[in-house]
């Protein structure tokens, strides 16, 4: 069961402590048995086989018995990125542990906790275990999935205890770099000594507190009508973007245009815990830009909010992030905290937590209580008209590529696992989802941890959009800003459109740091958001917008993008036409604009300079629209921030 996380940990591209940022982790070099004839070049059948084998290994009733807890002086919260020492008591369950069986300790696997080790007492993560029961010794052994303390002498019986200390040496043990609740110390037990262990159902965990305030974030909605009241969300975050960083003092606000009714200052008290919303009444038509400033002993904080377009009957632009992970798979924190961050800090309008179906220490498809918890949280946070939460998961297929399953109905849906032979190809997944209120989308499709197998044509009913950018980089095209790593030639989204697939564009964070909607805040241009063009902020409204490709992608910044071809909105289908067409573009950016490009039938056909303007109107006049082709607009800021319209399709 936890072999899967260990694969990630030992072979991952972004091994905790070495990785650049929060990403799905993939095994490195393909093994010889990674592919079967007909498999895509990035297929990892060896990984899939290992996951299946681990999931199906027989377990003895004594495996996973007993319980464990943190000793009182160890249960105090840890500090992100700092060292600590934790004492854990394990009590043997009714079936005991035979000689040769073991108690396995694994430190939290993701995001920089020191791996537990028993070989170097001066190094971080040094872990010792002691059993006071007479006639029993414990022999430490570093196994592939953690530190195993093998029972020698005689077997352990119910109620006997093992005392573990993690970080027992002078260097102690380093905690997670991201703040989170419930970071778990994993304990597994092999009760019969056959080498197969089972995880304790409810392992102990600690909370990890954020570091000092280092970043101020300011978020506005993107569209409003004159005289509307909008929320400006201010948040002091630590150096990794975690919330809860302490700040007490005033934030001053500066706004363009002048004359906007603004409070002179916003006062943060300790009760605000660094997060506050301010109501603003916007009056006149125009583009509102707000600068927030604060200072404390540590220095100055400056935040520039995203632009807000105030216009009568403004066509709304809402922001969604439909792909991210919590501590229930390989991300950070609880599902509840993930959704609260999306709403209160990132100011998103729609969000979906998509933990992996089978990747992490306890997999969603093996522990139904985890899926139940996600389902319950997504029900509780959903506020039709204001904040939309969807139930979803990542179908983490190591042969055909990863896809997301989003459920829109209030009754939700099930985890159709990618390691289950019934749902192991995209076509089988779509067949199983047909008739349900669900949509899917592929991601990091050009490369990254695994590329999308485009030989399966996206289901026209179930897969209307694709994720072209995330924390992994852009899969749009080889010439995209911040192109994805390990790209597979001919496998970009533009290549998929060249095959005739009609896909709209979204971006997603693929956050593993617990910061949906704001991953790019601490790693600029390495994130993603979906602009959803709808007035109807309900699950059904979001579903229809995605279904009709009424959406566009950015790599993080909330760039306002309007694009119309001969009066038709982005994502629409137009008839062929001889002569000139008019493609109108308006971009209201978060930084000076470098270029506005028109992409047509696989190529950039025209590039207009942004001339350092932040707000640009432009027109392209493509000639002779031919059946089968597509066109879309790409706007790139000077700082690399970018937005991509969904394509127009000529049919
Ligand atoms: Zn993935
Ligand atoms: Zn993911």
XYZ file of C-alpha atoms and ligand atoms in Angstrom:
653
model
C 0.000 0.000 0.000
C 2.704 2.514 0.654
C 5.120 1.188 -1.931
C 3.592 3.714 -4.244
C 4.594 6.693 -2.188
C 7.985 5.194 -1.751
C 8.431 4.914 -5.508
C 7.769 8.618 -5.678
C 10.063 9.353 -2.837
C 13.030 7.313 -3.917
C 12.855 7.821 -7.662
C 10.982 11.081 -7.939
C 12.083 13.988 -10.039
C 11.162 16.338 -7.234
C 12.487 14.431 -4.296
C 11.548 16.312 -1.170
C 14.343 18.677 -0.302
C 15.776 18.676 -3.793
C 12.792 19.433 -5.943
C 12.208 22.824 -7.454
C 8.578 23.092 -6.595
C 5.466 21.159 -5.877
C 4.905 18.658 -8.655
C 3.586 15.189 -9.308
C 6.574 12.993 -9.026
C 7.505 10.532 -11.669
C 9.977 7.726 -11.777
C 13.155 8.686 -13.616
C 14.529 6.440 -16.358
C 12.048 3.976 -17.858
C 12.921 0.385 -16.990
C 13.199 -2.236 -19.721
C 9.731 -3.623 -19.013
C 8.119 -0.183 -18.904
C 6.411 -0.536 -22.295
C 4.470 -3.083 -24.265
C 4.179 -2.912 -28.052
C 1.736 -0.132 -28.896
C 2.274 1.750 -25.643
C 3.152 5.448 -25.821
C 6.866 6.290 -25.381
C 6.399 7.589 -21.842
C 4.428 4.552 -20.599
C 5.486 3.202 -17.208
C 3.988 -0.263 -16.999
C 6.643 -1.170 -14.435
C 5.214 1.512 -12.132
C 1.652 0.359 -12.757
C 2.646 -3.266 -12.078
C 4.411 -2.303 -8.847
C 1.342 -0.371 -7.662
C -0.968 -3.274 -8.457
C 1.335 -5.775 -6.804
C 1.620 -3.692 -3.636
C -2.141 -3.135 -3.504
C -2.893 -6.842 -3.916
C -0.209 -8.380 -1.700
C -1.922 -10.657 0.820
C -2.027 -9.352 4.376
C -2.121 -11.439 7.571
C -4.813 -10.474 10.143
C -2.034 -9.415 12.528
C -0.612 -6.919 9.992
C -1.462 -3.324 10.824
C -2.588 -4.174 14.376
C -2.213 -1.888 17.352
C -2.277 1.863 17.777
C 0.183 4.728 18.130
C 0.238 8.217 19.579
C 2.564 11.147 20.041
C 3.851 11.695 23.570
C 2.426 14.892 25.063
C 5.627 16.936 24.794
C 5.909 15.973 21.109
C 2.395 16.878 20.120
C 3.095 20.606 19.980
C 3.075 22.001 16.443
C 6.214 21.945 14.319
C 7.542 25.005 12.532
C 7.744 24.863 8.731
C 11.308 24.275 7.597
C 12.656 23.983 11.159
C 13.972 21.035 13.119
C 12.283 19.137 15.898
C 12.177 15.859 17.796
C 9.118 13.662 18.142
C 8.487 10.785 20.552
C 5.873 8.246 19.456
C 4.530 5.288 21.404
C 3.278 2.229 19.584
C 1.141 -0.311 21.442
C 0.897 -3.858 20.077
C -2.551 -5.018 18.954
C -4.504 -8.184 19.998
C -2.818 -10.478 17.456
C 0.725 -9.557 18.585
C 3.864 -9.442 16.452
C 5.780 -12.646 15.710
C 9.560 -12.960 15.808
C 10.817 -11.591 12.460
C 7.849 -9.242 12.143
C 8.418 -5.517 12.373
C 7.132 -2.074 13.239
C 7.944 0.277 10.394
C 8.306 4.014 10.820
C 8.145 6.373 7.839
C 8.475 10.117 8.315
C 5.987 12.199 6.290
C 7.116 11.479 2.761
C 6.392 14.732 1.000
C 7.897 18.181 1.025
C 11.096 18.093 2.928
C 10.665 16.133 6.153
C 13.971 14.370 6.932
C 13.744 10.697 5.948
C 13.972 8.494 9.041
C 17.348 6.737 9.269
C 19.180 4.623 11.830
C 22.733 4.724 10.507
C 24.058 8.207 11.359
C 23.278 9.530 14.786
C 24.666 12.989 13.915
C 22.528 13.395 10.777
C 18.937 14.689 10.589
C 16.148 12.122 10.869
C 18.065 9.776 13.163
C 15.457 7.494 14.699
C 15.675 5.044 17.581
C 13.195 2.536 18.977
C 13.161 0.795 22.304
C 11.080 -1.980 23.751
C 11.183 -2.431 27.518
C 9.471 -5.848 27.417
C 11.742 -8.525 28.742
C 13.423 -10.886 26.292
C 12.714 -8.720 23.240
C 15.214 -6.783 21.180
C 14.536 -4.597 18.173
C 16.879 -4.618 15.223
C 16.822 -1.505 13.024
C 16.812 -2.087 9.268
C 16.443 0.531 6.535
C 13.859 -0.940 4.195
C 12.620 0.414 0.867
C 9.516 1.887 2.478
C 10.874 3.146 5.766
C 12.782 2.235 8.855
C 11.880 -1.259 10.057
C 12.384 -2.335 13.665
C 12.471 -6.122 13.488
C 11.330 -8.114 16.524
C 13.992 -10.545 17.863
C 14.174 -12.804 20.912
C 10.509 -13.543 21.440
C 7.332 -12.252 19.859
C 5.513 -9.176 21.176
C 2.107 -9.637 22.780
C -0.930 -7.386 23.003
C -0.395 -4.229 25.055
C 3.412 -4.269 24.957
C 4.926 -1.047 23.752
C 7.625 0.294 21.478
C 8.958 3.805 22.121
C 10.165 5.585 18.988
C 12.089 8.846 18.835
C 12.334 10.563 15.442
C 15.073 13.199 15.325
C 16.856 11.601 18.277
C 20.299 12.949 17.310
C 21.692 16.447 17.739
C 20.616 17.399 14.208
C 17.020 16.399 15.096
C 14.627 16.102 12.094
C 13.576 18.732 9.602
C 9.857 19.469 9.189
C 7.861 20.125 6.004
C 8.563 23.372 4.182
C 4.820 24.110 3.911
C 2.502 24.806 6.801
C -0.221 22.209 7.201
C -2.458 20.425 9.651
C -2.226 16.682 10.270
C 1.175 15.878 8.811
C 1.287 12.114 9.448
C 3.964 9.928 11.001
C 3.332 6.652 9.195
C 3.489 3.418 11.144
C 3.039 0.031 9.531
C 3.135 -3.392 11.161
C 4.149 -6.793 9.793
C 2.557 -9.025 12.436
C 3.385 -12.486 11.079
C 6.918 -11.854 9.793
C 6.278 -12.523 6.088
C 7.674 -9.120 5.079
C 4.250 -7.639 4.171
C 3.085 -4.840 6.403
C -0.141 -2.881 6.755
C -0.425 0.740 7.777
C -2.146 1.668 11.034
C -5.510 3.093 10.049
C -5.087 6.244 12.105
C -1.425 7.169 12.467
C -0.433 10.114 14.683
C 0.263 13.489 13.124
C 1.394 17.000 13.949
C 0.444 20.406 12.724
C 3.144 22.434 10.976
C 2.990 26.188 11.551
C 3.915 28.781 8.908
C 7.098 30.836 8.951
C 7.105 34.621 9.391
C 5.126 36.849 7.016
C 7.101 37.365 3.815
C 4.547 38.024 1.076
C 1.425 40.179 0.860
C -1.217 39.002 -1.596
C -4.053 41.191 -2.906
C -6.826 39.721 -5.047
C -9.803 41.424 -6.686
C -12.526 39.936 -8.832
C -11.870 40.631 -12.525
C -15.226 42.076 -13.554
C -17.930 44.147 -11.874
C -20.702 46.570 -12.723
C -20.773 50.235 -11.654
C -22.052 50.619 -8.080
C -21.358 47.006 -7.254
C -19.644 46.084 -3.991
C -16.661 43.775 -4.454
C -14.253 42.067 -2.079
C -10.552 42.857 -1.979
C -8.803 39.902 -0.354
C -5.598 40.665 1.498
C -3.369 37.968 2.956
C 0.010 37.915 4.643
C 1.717 34.664 3.719
C 5.017 33.085 4.669
C 7.893 32.641 2.227
C 6.321 29.538 0.677
C 2.843 31.090 0.382
C 1.301 29.400 3.432
C -1.416 31.297 5.282
C -1.472 32.088 8.966
C 1.710 34.177 9.031
C 1.420 36.697 11.837
C 1.023 40.357 10.906
C -0.343 43.090 13.124
C -0.537 46.612 11.759
C -1.988 48.688 8.947
C -2.207 48.130 5.223
C -2.555 51.286 3.155
C -4.299 51.169 -0.192
C -3.637 53.213 -3.303
C -6.015 53.005 -6.220
C -6.373 54.004 -9.856
C -8.594 55.621 -10.912
C -8.549 58.117 -8.114
C -11.868 58.858 -6.540
C -12.615 55.220 -5.842
C -14.052 54.949 -2.358
C -11.334 53.230 -0.382
C -10.686 52.973 3.324
C -7.536 54.901 4.111
C -6.107 51.897 5.865
C -7.001 48.349 6.764
C -5.952 47.281 10.240
C -4.880 43.702 10.896
C -5.139 42.434 14.455
C -3.775 39.129 15.721
C -7.305 37.694 15.441
C -7.220 38.151 11.667
C -4.338 35.646 11.442
C -3.055 37.542 8.417
C -6.173 37.148 6.237
C -8.827 39.807 5.699
C -11.443 40.858 3.146
C -12.342 44.473 2.493
C -15.606 45.535 0.871
C -15.174 48.126 -1.860
C -17.824 49.927 -3.787
C -16.754 50.481 -7.373
C -18.387 53.465 -8.992
C -17.384 54.396 -12.468
C -16.688 52.507 -15.599
C -13.001 51.774 -16.132
C -10.129 49.584 -15.018
C -9.428 49.598 -11.290
C -5.913 48.858 -10.090
C -5.023 48.716 -6.405
C -1.654 48.777 -4.709
C -1.468 47.590 -1.091
C 1.445 48.476 1.170
C 2.435 47.581 4.707
C 5.539 47.384 6.809
C 6.733 45.765 9.974
C 10.076 45.239 11.657
C 10.997 42.752 8.920
C 10.594 45.301 6.124
C 8.099 46.431 3.508
C 5.278 44.456 1.890
C 3.903 45.520 -1.493
C 1.120 43.845 -3.425
C -0.443 44.791 -6.698
C -3.946 43.425 -7.092
C -5.087 42.015 -10.415
C -6.999 44.468 -12.655
C -10.758 44.865 -12.187
C -12.820 45.899 -15.197
C -15.888 47.928 -14.209
C -18.437 48.031 -16.998
C -22.225 48.041 -17.284
C -23.371 44.525 -18.261
C -19.766 43.319 -18.060
C -19.430 39.770 -19.341
C -18.130 38.056 -16.193
C -14.722 36.442 -15.928
C -14.535 34.053 -12.941
C -11.503 32.162 -11.734
C -11.233 28.461 -11.131
C -8.500 25.991 -10.228
C -9.670 22.466 -10.977
C -6.516 20.494 -10.174
C -4.623 20.311 -6.879
C -3.626 17.890 -4.130
C -3.928 17.691 -0.357
C -2.104 15.611 2.227
C -4.563 12.801 1.417
C -2.341 11.966 -1.585
C 0.988 13.687 -2.298
C 0.070 17.291 -1.483
C -0.121 19.291 1.706
C -2.705 19.828 4.406
C -6.307 18.814 4.840
C -9.096 18.939 2.235
C -10.905 21.504 4.390
C -7.857 23.801 4.525
C -7.368 23.432 0.768
C -10.889 24.662 0.072
C -10.694 27.446 2.663
C -7.437 28.713 1.125
C -9.053 28.708 -2.333
C -11.971 30.765 -1.041
C -10.465 33.111 1.540
C -6.883 33.662 0.393
C -6.858 33.035 -3.359
C -10.345 34.495 -3.842
C -11.253 31.783 -6.357
C -14.827 31.419 -7.593
C -14.558 27.689 -8.265
C -12.223 24.929 -7.151
C -11.767 21.191 -7.252
C -9.458 19.187 -4.996
C -8.252 16.320 -7.163
C -6.207 13.956 -5.045
C -4.660 10.971 -6.787
C -6.730 7.791 -7.086
C -3.712 5.659 -6.194
C -0.632 7.667 -5.242
C 0.370 8.571 -1.716
C 0.746 6.683 1.553
C -2.925 5.765 1.768
C -4.674 5.627 -1.592
C -8.199 6.968 -2.217
C -9.205 3.727 -3.911
C -8.154 1.657 -0.867
C -9.383 3.894 1.943
C -13.018 4.847 1.238
C -13.029 7.072 4.328
C -10.627 9.453 2.546
C -12.952 9.813 -0.439
C -15.869 10.273 1.962
C -13.983 13.077 3.702
C -13.273 14.855 0.393
C -16.899 14.443 -0.648
C -18.152 15.833 2.653
C -15.799 18.840 2.486
C -16.745 19.644 -1.086
C -20.441 19.524 -0.113
C -19.933 21.736 2.910
C -17.924 24.449 1.112
C -20.151 24.659 -1.958
C -22.145 27.921 -1.937
C -24.141 28.168 -5.165
C -23.896 31.679 -6.588
C -20.751 32.519 -4.630
C -18.199 29.729 -4.393
C -18.377 26.495 -6.332
C -16.626 23.341 -5.156
C -16.554 20.216 -7.284
C -15.875 16.637 -6.268
C -13.039 15.140 -8.289
C -9.855 13.092 -8.396
C -6.794 12.532 -10.552
C -6.914 9.350 -12.621
C -3.177 8.798 -12.286
C -2.572 6.468 -15.194
C 1.125 5.625 -15.729
C 0.580 4.286 -19.241
C -1.839 6.622 -21.045
C -1.263 9.795 -19.014
C -3.069 11.512 -16.151
C -6.593 12.846 -16.413
C -8.955 14.572 -14.035
C -12.447 13.438 -13.321
C -14.778 16.229 -12.189
C -18.260 15.429 -10.846
C -20.895 18.153 -11.107
C -23.987 16.455 -9.709
C -24.833 16.927 -6.047
C -24.854 13.146 -5.614
C -21.155 13.083 -6.587
C -19.461 9.997 -8.017
C -16.945 7.252 -7.317
C -13.195 6.795 -7.676
C -12.776 4.773 -10.877
C -9.184 3.809 -10.267
C -6.525 3.823 -12.979
C -4.986 0.642 -11.501
C -8.318 -1.191 -11.838
C -8.309 -3.232 -15.079
C -11.887 -2.090 -15.749
C -10.836 1.555 -16.106
C -7.264 1.320 -17.308
C -7.620 3.110 -20.648
C -9.163 6.533 -21.358
C -11.885 4.848 -23.443
C -12.819 2.529 -20.548
C -12.895 5.483 -18.171
C -15.204 7.461 -20.467
C -17.473 4.442 -20.965
C -17.793 4.089 -17.212
C -18.544 7.808 -16.798
C -21.053 8.026 -19.645
C -24.445 9.140 -18.423
C -22.983 10.643 -15.247
C -22.744 14.355 -14.612
C -18.973 14.348 -15.148
C -16.208 15.838 -17.285
C -12.555 14.890 -17.685
C -9.426 16.717 -18.802
C -5.869 15.679 -19.562
C -2.885 17.486 -18.086
C 0.898 17.952 -18.426
C 0.090 16.390 -21.768
C 3.262 17.291 -23.695
C 5.693 15.741 -21.202
C 6.365 16.313 -17.527
C 5.947 13.233 -15.349
C 4.005 11.473 -18.115
C 2.643 12.619 -21.472
C -0.947 12.194 -22.696
C -1.640 9.340 -25.078
C -3.435 11.303 -27.796
C -4.144 8.139 -29.816
C -7.326 8.070 -27.711
C -9.383 10.920 -29.197
C -10.849 13.027 -26.353
C -14.446 11.964 -25.843
C -16.579 14.679 -27.480
C -19.176 14.535 -24.700
C -16.952 14.074 -21.667
C -13.729 15.895 -22.506
C -14.366 19.390 -23.930
C -11.268 21.120 -22.499
C -7.633 20.412 -21.779
C -5.159 21.781 -19.248
C -2.419 23.530 -21.226
C -0.405 24.942 -18.326
C 0.314 24.201 -14.652
C 3.151 24.111 -12.145
C 4.831 21.658 -14.551
C 4.987 24.324 -17.278
C 3.107 24.795 -20.547
C 2.035 21.945 -22.812
C 0.568 24.279 -25.420
C 3.384 24.253 -27.980
C 7.183 24.091 -28.226
C 7.231 27.910 -28.484
C 5.139 28.469 -25.311
C 6.580 30.545 -22.455
C 7.830 28.255 -19.631
C 7.486 25.149 -21.765
C 7.034 21.893 -19.865
C 10.068 19.731 -18.996
C 10.824 16.449 -20.829
C 8.591 17.386 -23.804
C 7.644 14.706 -26.274
C 7.885 16.007 -29.818
C 4.523 15.989 -31.614
C 2.590 15.577 -28.356
C 1.754 19.216 -27.549
C -1.822 20.448 -27.314
C -1.321 22.257 -30.601
C -0.486 18.874 -32.177
C -3.703 17.468 -30.697
C -5.671 20.344 -32.262
C -3.911 19.595 -35.564
C -5.434 16.092 -35.349
C -8.847 17.771 -35.382
C -9.642 17.510 -31.654
C -11.906 20.366 -30.502
C -10.545 21.296 -27.070
C -10.974 24.482 -25.071
C -8.123 25.664 -22.845
C -7.762 25.868 -19.082
C -4.789 26.243 -16.768
C -4.551 24.691 -13.279
C -2.166 25.017 -10.401
C -1.598 21.294 -9.791
C -0.723 22.652 -6.362
C 0.935 20.283 -3.904
C 1.743 23.051 -1.428
C -1.796 23.604 -0.149
C -2.110 26.882 -2.087
C -4.738 26.405 -4.820
C -5.053 29.445 -7.073
C -1.788 30.993 -5.905
C 0.944 28.451 -6.701
C 2.587 31.033 -8.958
C 2.914 33.513 -6.117
C 6.244 32.095 -4.964
C 7.260 30.502 -8.279
C 6.201 33.102 -10.835
C 4.855 31.906 -14.192
C 4.791 28.331 -12.865
C 1.130 27.887 -12.113
C -2.183 27.933 -13.860
C -5.737 29.169 -13.634
C -8.941 28.652 -15.555
C -10.962 31.728 -16.470
C -14.581 30.597 -16.567
C -16.856 32.870 -18.594
C -20.223 32.534 -16.918
C -22.748 34.513 -14.911
C -24.027 31.340 -13.305
C -21.674 30.477 -10.438
C -23.132 27.077 -9.671
C -21.837 23.594 -10.406
C -24.136 23.459 -13.403
C -23.013 26.909 -14.596
C -19.355 25.852 -14.436
C -20.148 22.567 -16.204
C -21.903 24.333 -19.073
C -19.098 26.902 -19.453
C -16.466 24.160 -19.672
C -18.665 22.021 -21.911
C -19.065 24.940 -24.327
C -15.359 25.870 -24.039
C -16.359 29.269 -22.586
C -13.052 29.534 -20.780
C -9.413 30.424 -21.174
C -6.077 29.626 -19.548
C -3.386 31.622 -17.793
C -0.153 30.521 -16.153
C -1.181 32.202 -12.900
C -1.730 35.953 -13.311
C -5.385 37.021 -13.591
C -5.084 38.573 -17.041
C -8.433 39.698 -18.429
C -8.769 38.484 -21.973
C -11.576 39.084 -24.426
C -11.420 37.592 -27.890
C -14.051 37.373 -30.602
C -13.858 36.174 -34.190
C -16.469 37.751 -36.463
C -18.507 38.494 -33.343
C -18.386 34.907 -32.046
C -16.949 34.189 -28.585
C -13.834 32.126 -27.956
C -14.401 28.375 -27.989
C -17.153 28.628 -30.589
C -17.470 26.933 -33.952
C -17.684 29.071 -37.075
C -18.572 28.280 -40.675
C -15.889 28.517 -43.368
C -15.694 31.965 -44.934
C -13.953 33.490 -47.938
C -12.251 36.874 -47.564
C -11.267 38.778 -44.464
C -12.467 38.007 -40.943
C -12.044 40.189 -37.890
C -10.494 38.818 -34.707
C -10.884 41.372 -31.938
C -8.732 41.114 -28.811
C -8.620 43.055 -25.586
C -6.101 42.182 -22.898
C -5.960 43.888 -19.516
C -2.795 42.527 -17.999
C -1.017 42.341 -14.643
C 2.291 43.565 -16.112
C 3.415 45.260 -19.352
C 2.422 43.227 -22.400
C 5.196 41.955 -24.681
C 3.238 40.340 -27.506
C -0.241 39.459 -28.730
C -0.105 36.519 -31.112
C -2.560 34.832 -33.402
C -2.089 31.080 -33.764
C -3.735 29.481 -36.776
C -3.633 25.872 -37.957
C -0.497 24.957 -36.019
C 1.513 28.150 -36.497
C 1.921 31.631 -35.071
C 0.736 33.632 -38.077
C 0.889 37.154 -36.692
C 2.554 38.874 -33.739
C 1.629 42.352 -32.545
C 3.887 44.192 -30.100
C 2.391 45.103 -26.742
C 4.609 48.188 -26.580
C 4.765 47.903 -22.804
C 1.082 48.757 -22.432
C -0.879 47.061 -19.666
C -4.189 47.361 -21.469
C -4.289 46.635 -25.183
C -6.944 46.405 -27.867
C -5.879 44.702 -31.053
C -7.383 43.294 -34.227
C -6.218 40.559 -36.546
C -7.718 40.059 -39.994
C -7.242 36.432 -40.911
C -8.269 35.590 -44.483
C -10.295 32.686 -45.839
C -11.371 30.541 -42.903
C -11.171 26.940 -44.043
C -13.103 23.988 -42.638
C -11.049 21.928 -40.184
C -8.769 24.707 -38.986
C -8.586 26.505 -35.646
C -7.362 29.892 -34.409
C -6.514 31.191 -30.958
C -4.898 34.164 -29.287
C -1.909 34.146 -26.953
C -0.963 37.175 -24.862
C 2.447 37.199 -23.193
C 3.512 39.722 -20.584
C 7.097 40.966 -20.397
C 7.536 38.995 -17.178
C 6.497 35.715 -18.855
C 2.935 35.709 -17.497
C 0.599 34.563 -20.268
C -3.022 33.983 -21.245
C -4.368 31.731 -23.999
C -7.877 32.077 -25.408
C -9.794 28.894 -26.115
C -9.590 28.242 -29.851
C -12.181 29.171 -32.468
C -12.964 26.144 -34.605
C -13.925 26.346 -38.274
C -16.169 23.434 -39.224
Zn -0.561 14.373 -12.835
Zn -1.750 16.462 -10.161
